[in-house]
Short mmCIF file of C-alpha atoms in Angstrom, two decimals:
data_model
loop_
_atom_site.label_atom_id
_atom_site.label_comp_id
_atom_site.label_asym_id
_atom_site.label_seq_id
_atom_site.Cartn_x
_atom_site.Cartn_y
_atom_site.Cartn_z
CA UNK A 21 13.86 -0.80 12.76
CA UNK A 22 12.44 -0.38 9.56
CA UNK A 23 12.73 3.06 8.03
CA UNK A 24 11.52 4.29 4.36
CA UNK A 25 12.21 7.54 3.75
CA UNK A 26 10.90 8.99 0.22
CA UNK A 27 12.01 12.42 -1.83
CA UNK A 28 12.09 14.06 -4.84
CA UNK A 29 8.56 15.15 -4.62
CA UNK A 30 7.48 18.43 -6.03
CA UNK A 31 5.43 20.52 -8.56
CA UNK A 32 6.03 19.61 -12.37
CA UNK A 33 4.64 20.79 -15.46
CA UNK A 34 2.56 18.10 -17.69
CA UNK A 35 4.85 16.27 -20.06
CA UNK A 36 7.79 16.77 -17.59
CA UNK A 37 10.11 14.20 -15.31
CA UNK A 38 10.77 13.76 -11.95
CA UNK A 39 12.65 11.29 -10.10
CA UNK A 40 11.45 10.03 -6.78
CA UNK A 41 13.97 8.55 -3.90
CA UNK A 42 13.51 6.42 -1.29
CA UNK A 43 15.85 5.75 1.50
CA UNK A 44 15.93 2.36 3.29
CA UNK A 45 17.25 1.60 6.51
CA UNK A 46 16.80 -0.83 9.37
CA UNK A 47 17.16 -4.00 7.12
CA UNK A 48 19.02 -5.73 4.59
CA UNK A 49 17.67 -3.90 1.46
CA UNK A 50 18.80 -6.35 -0.98
CA UNK A 51 17.08 -9.12 0.73
CA UNK A 52 13.62 -7.68 -0.35
CA UNK A 53 11.67 -6.98 -3.32
CA UNK A 54 10.54 -3.17 -3.15
CA UNK A 55 7.47 -1.19 -4.22
CA UNK A 56 6.09 2.18 -5.38
CA UNK A 57 2.39 2.52 -4.17
CA UNK A 58 0.23 6.04 -4.94
CA UNK A 59 -2.59 7.71 -3.54
CA UNK A 60 -4.14 10.77 -5.57
CA UNK A 61 -6.19 13.37 -3.48
CA UNK A 62 -9.25 11.91 -1.84
CA UNK A 63 -8.80 8.74 -3.66
CA UNK A 64 -7.56 4.87 -2.72
CA UNK A 65 -4.38 3.30 -3.33
CA UNK A 66 -3.05 2.11 -6.50
CA UNK A 67 -0.07 0.11 -6.79
CA UNK A 68 2.66 1.71 -9.39
CA UNK A 69 5.70 -0.59 -9.65
CA UNK A 70 7.80 -3.41 -8.07
CA UNK A 71 11.13 -4.63 -8.42
CA UNK A 72 12.92 -8.11 -7.81
CA UNK A 73 15.91 -8.06 -5.08
CA UNK A 74 18.45 -7.90 -7.75
CA UNK A 75 16.54 -5.43 -10.21
CA UNK A 76 16.41 -8.00 -12.84
CA UNK A 77 12.65 -8.10 -12.97
CA UNK A 78 10.28 -5.13 -12.97
CA UNK A 79 6.28 -5.24 -12.89
CA UNK A 80 3.88 -1.88 -13.85
CA UNK A 81 0.51 -1.48 -14.23
CA UNK A 82 -0.94 -0.37 -17.71
CA UNK A 83 -1.62 3.27 -16.23
CA UNK A 84 2.29 3.81 -16.06
CA UNK A 85 3.82 1.28 -18.10
CA UNK A 86 6.33 2.75 -20.58
CA UNK A 87 6.59 6.07 -18.74
CA UNK A 88 7.40 5.08 -15.28
CA UNK A 89 10.62 3.24 -14.53
CA UNK A 90 11.27 1.28 -10.98
CA UNK A 91 15.28 1.06 -10.25
CA UNK A 92 17.06 -0.02 -7.11
CA UNK A 93 20.86 0.49 -5.88
CA UNK A 94 21.46 -2.01 -3.41
CA UNK A 95 25.07 -0.89 -2.49
CA UNK A 96 22.96 2.34 -1.43
CA UNK A 97 20.00 1.02 0.01
CA UNK A 98 18.27 3.01 -2.44
CA UNK A 99 14.83 2.53 -4.34
CA UNK A 100 14.09 4.87 -7.46
CA UNK A 101 11.22 5.67 -9.26
CA UNK A 102 11.57 7.82 -12.38
CA UNK A 103 8.47 9.32 -14.12
CA UNK A 104 8.39 10.77 -17.75
CA UNK A 105 5.56 11.97 -19.87
CA UNK A 106 3.86 12.93 -16.63
CA UNK A 107 -0.08 13.81 -16.64
CA UNK A 108 -2.44 15.39 -13.93
CA UNK A 109 -3.85 12.30 -12.99
CA UNK A 110 -0.13 11.31 -11.48
CA UNK A 111 -0.96 13.87 -9.35
CA UNK A 112 -0.48 11.53 -5.60
CA UNK A 113 1.61 10.86 -2.87
CA UNK A 114 3.56 8.54 -3.52
CA UNK A 115 4.88 5.71 -1.29
CA UNK A 116 7.96 3.82 -1.28
CA UNK A 117 7.05 0.28 0.59
CA UNK A 118 8.57 -3.21 1.08
CA UNK A 119 7.20 -6.61 0.16
CA UNK A 120 7.85 -9.38 2.64
CA UNK A 121 9.91 -12.26 1.30
CA UNK A 122 8.19 -13.07 -2.16
CA UNK A 123 4.98 -12.45 -1.05
CA UNK A 124 2.49 -9.51 -2.93
CA UNK A 125 1.42 -7.37 -0.09
CA UNK A 126 3.64 -4.71 2.06
CA UNK A 127 4.62 -4.98 5.21
CA UNK A 128 6.40 -1.59 5.92
CA UNK A 129 5.55 1.62 4.00
CA UNK A 130 7.24 5.14 4.08
CA UNK A 131 5.32 8.11 4.74
CA UNK A 132 5.32 9.38 1.36
CA UNK A 133 5.99 12.43 -1.02
CA UNK A 134 3.67 14.50 -2.86
CA UNK A 135 3.90 15.01 -6.47
CA UNK A 136 1.67 17.60 -8.35
CA UNK A 137 1.75 17.53 -12.24
CA UNK A 138 0.30 20.80 -13.31
CA UNK A 139 0.91 23.69 -15.72
CA UNK B 3 -9.37 -8.14 -9.73
CA UNK B 4 -11.63 -5.25 -8.33
CA UNK B 5 -11.89 -4.96 -4.53
CA UNK B 6 -15.22 -3.31 -3.29
CA UNK B 7 -15.07 -2.59 0.42
CA UNK B 8 -18.18 -1.53 2.52
CA UNK B 9 -19.05 0.57 4.23
CA UNK B 10 -17.20 3.71 2.76
CA UNK B 11 -17.80 5.34 6.09
CA UNK B 12 -18.24 3.76 9.93
CA UNK B 13 -19.33 5.95 12.92
CA UNK B 14 -18.71 3.71 16.12
CA UNK B 15 -17.94 4.55 19.88
CA UNK B 16 -15.10 3.21 22.04
CA UNK B 17 -15.92 -0.31 23.41
CA UNK B 18 -18.11 -1.40 20.57
CA UNK B 19 -17.10 -3.82 17.74
CA UNK B 20 -17.38 -2.90 14.05
CA UNK B 21 -16.76 -5.11 10.65
CA UNK B 22 -15.63 -3.92 7.34
CA UNK B 23 -16.13 -6.20 4.08
CA UNK B 24 -14.25 -6.61 1.16
CA UNK B 25 -15.52 -8.59 -1.79
CA UNK B 26 -13.40 -9.55 -4.82
CA UNK B 27 -14.64 -9.69 -8.24
CA UNK B 28 -13.14 -13.06 -8.53
CA UNK B 29 -11.44 -15.68 -6.11
CA UNK B 30 -8.43 -14.61 -4.44
CA UNK B 31 -7.67 -17.74 -2.20
CA UNK B 32 -6.82 -16.08 0.93
CA UNK B 33 -4.21 -13.71 -0.69
CA UNK B 34 -5.75 -10.41 0.99
CA UNK B 35 -4.44 -8.21 3.40
CA UNK B 36 -5.68 -5.38 5.33
CA UNK B 37 -3.95 -1.83 6.37
CA UNK B 38 -4.60 0.91 8.29
CA UNK B 39 -3.76 4.51 7.53
CA UNK B 40 -4.03 7.35 9.96
CA UNK B 41 -2.73 10.78 9.10
CA UNK B 42 0.67 11.54 9.55
CA UNK B 43 1.95 8.03 10.03
CA UNK B 44 3.32 5.09 7.82
CA UNK B 45 0.50 2.77 6.62
CA UNK B 46 0.27 -0.11 8.78
CA UNK B 47 -0.05 -3.80 7.82
CA UNK B 48 -2.38 -5.37 10.32
CA UNK B 49 -3.57 -8.52 8.63
CA UNK B 50 -2.15 -10.82 5.98
CA UNK B 51 -3.08 -14.20 4.33
CA UNK B 52 -6.60 -13.26 4.94
CA UNK B 53 -6.55 -13.70 8.69
CA UNK B 54 -3.03 -14.07 10.13
CA UNK B 55 -1.99 -10.90 12.39
CA UNK B 56 0.97 -8.90 11.49
CA UNK B 57 3.66 -8.96 14.18
CA UNK B 58 2.61 -6.02 16.61
CA UNK B 59 -1.42 -6.19 15.55
CA UNK B 60 -3.33 -6.04 18.68
CA UNK B 61 -5.44 -9.40 19.40
CA UNK B 62 -8.87 -7.33 19.12
CA UNK B 63 -7.92 -6.88 15.12
CA UNK B 64 -9.27 -10.31 13.43
CA UNK B 65 -9.75 -11.44 9.70
CA UNK B 66 -11.57 -13.77 8.23
CA UNK B 67 -12.71 -15.07 4.78
CA UNK B 68 -11.22 -16.95 1.66
CA UNK B 69 -12.23 -17.16 -2.13
CA UNK B 70 -14.12 -13.83 -2.99
CA UNK B 71 -15.43 -12.33 0.61
CA UNK B 72 -13.64 -11.24 3.60
CA UNK B 73 -14.14 -9.81 6.83
CA UNK B 74 -11.97 -7.28 9.02
CA UNK B 75 -13.10 -7.10 12.55
CA UNK B 76 -12.10 -4.83 15.86
CA UNK B 77 -13.06 -5.82 18.93
CA UNK B 78 -13.61 -3.57 21.86
CA UNK B 79 -12.47 -0.62 20.00
CA UNK B 80 -10.34 1.93 21.16
CA UNK B 81 -9.41 5.54 20.69
CA UNK B 82 -6.49 4.57 18.68
CA UNK B 83 -8.59 2.60 15.92
CA UNK B 84 -10.35 5.44 14.43
CA UNK B 85 -8.48 5.62 10.94
CA UNK B 86 -9.17 4.26 7.39
CA UNK B 87 -8.62 0.74 6.34
CA UNK B 88 -7.93 -0.64 3.43
CA UNK B 89 -8.07 -4.48 1.84
CA UNK B 90 -5.64 -5.39 -0.79
CA UNK B 91 -5.90 -8.62 -3.09
CA UNK B 92 -2.20 -9.86 -3.53
CA UNK B 93 -3.49 -13.37 -5.52
CA UNK B 94 -2.26 -11.93 -9.29
CA UNK B 95 -0.66 -8.97 -10.57
CA UNK B 96 -1.70 -6.05 -10.47
CA UNK B 97 -2.09 -6.09 -6.78
CA UNK B 98 -5.49 -4.37 -6.20
CA UNK B 99 -6.96 -2.31 -3.27
CA UNK B 100 -10.49 -1.50 -1.74
CA UNK B 101 -11.60 1.90 -1.76
CA UNK B 102 -11.18 2.21 1.89
CA UNK B 103 -13.49 2.53 5.17
CA UNK B 104 -13.17 5.56 7.25
CA UNK B 105 -13.94 4.61 10.86
CA UNK B 106 -15.11 7.43 12.70
CA UNK B 107 -15.73 8.41 16.20
CA UNK B 108 -19.36 8.68 16.98
#
């Protein structure tokens, strides 16, 4: 059974940093592109980042480019999101998601972790 | 690519059929997925490639459309279908989602 479990969320002050983790199991992690998607309170879904199987290629929307870094450790079947210079508008539930083989949608999602950016 | 879903809210009864529309601001071929969101559960992929049911999706769900106009239809609603539904285009980066449709019990 595919499982994605996020951790590392919490309350953080504007301008500070936070690192999210996602532990994957039930599939060969190194074979799949992975992603982070977020959902601000009462808002829709927003794609945040995608990483290739080896980690050599990463993709971001303009809203987080230069502030967020997605990475992975295939030996540990883990995905990460380093978030720097956090803003109040980054407040959201962050989901770890799997891309099916080289496709742009998401076939499995975690249950999410909440990040609140507030002073 | 902007994705516009309608309606935002939809009230229906078990046994009824409903349709949700998703319109793209430019052609996305058939590169569209539909998801179901329920409280306390991980989002579930229902349909990809516009009309291909993901393994495990009940046959009462169907997707149609290509280009800019897409529709998710649920026939003979069951109690477990009351949820929020999102469409998502993956024809080009960044992948973008519709604003969601909340399907409520009438």
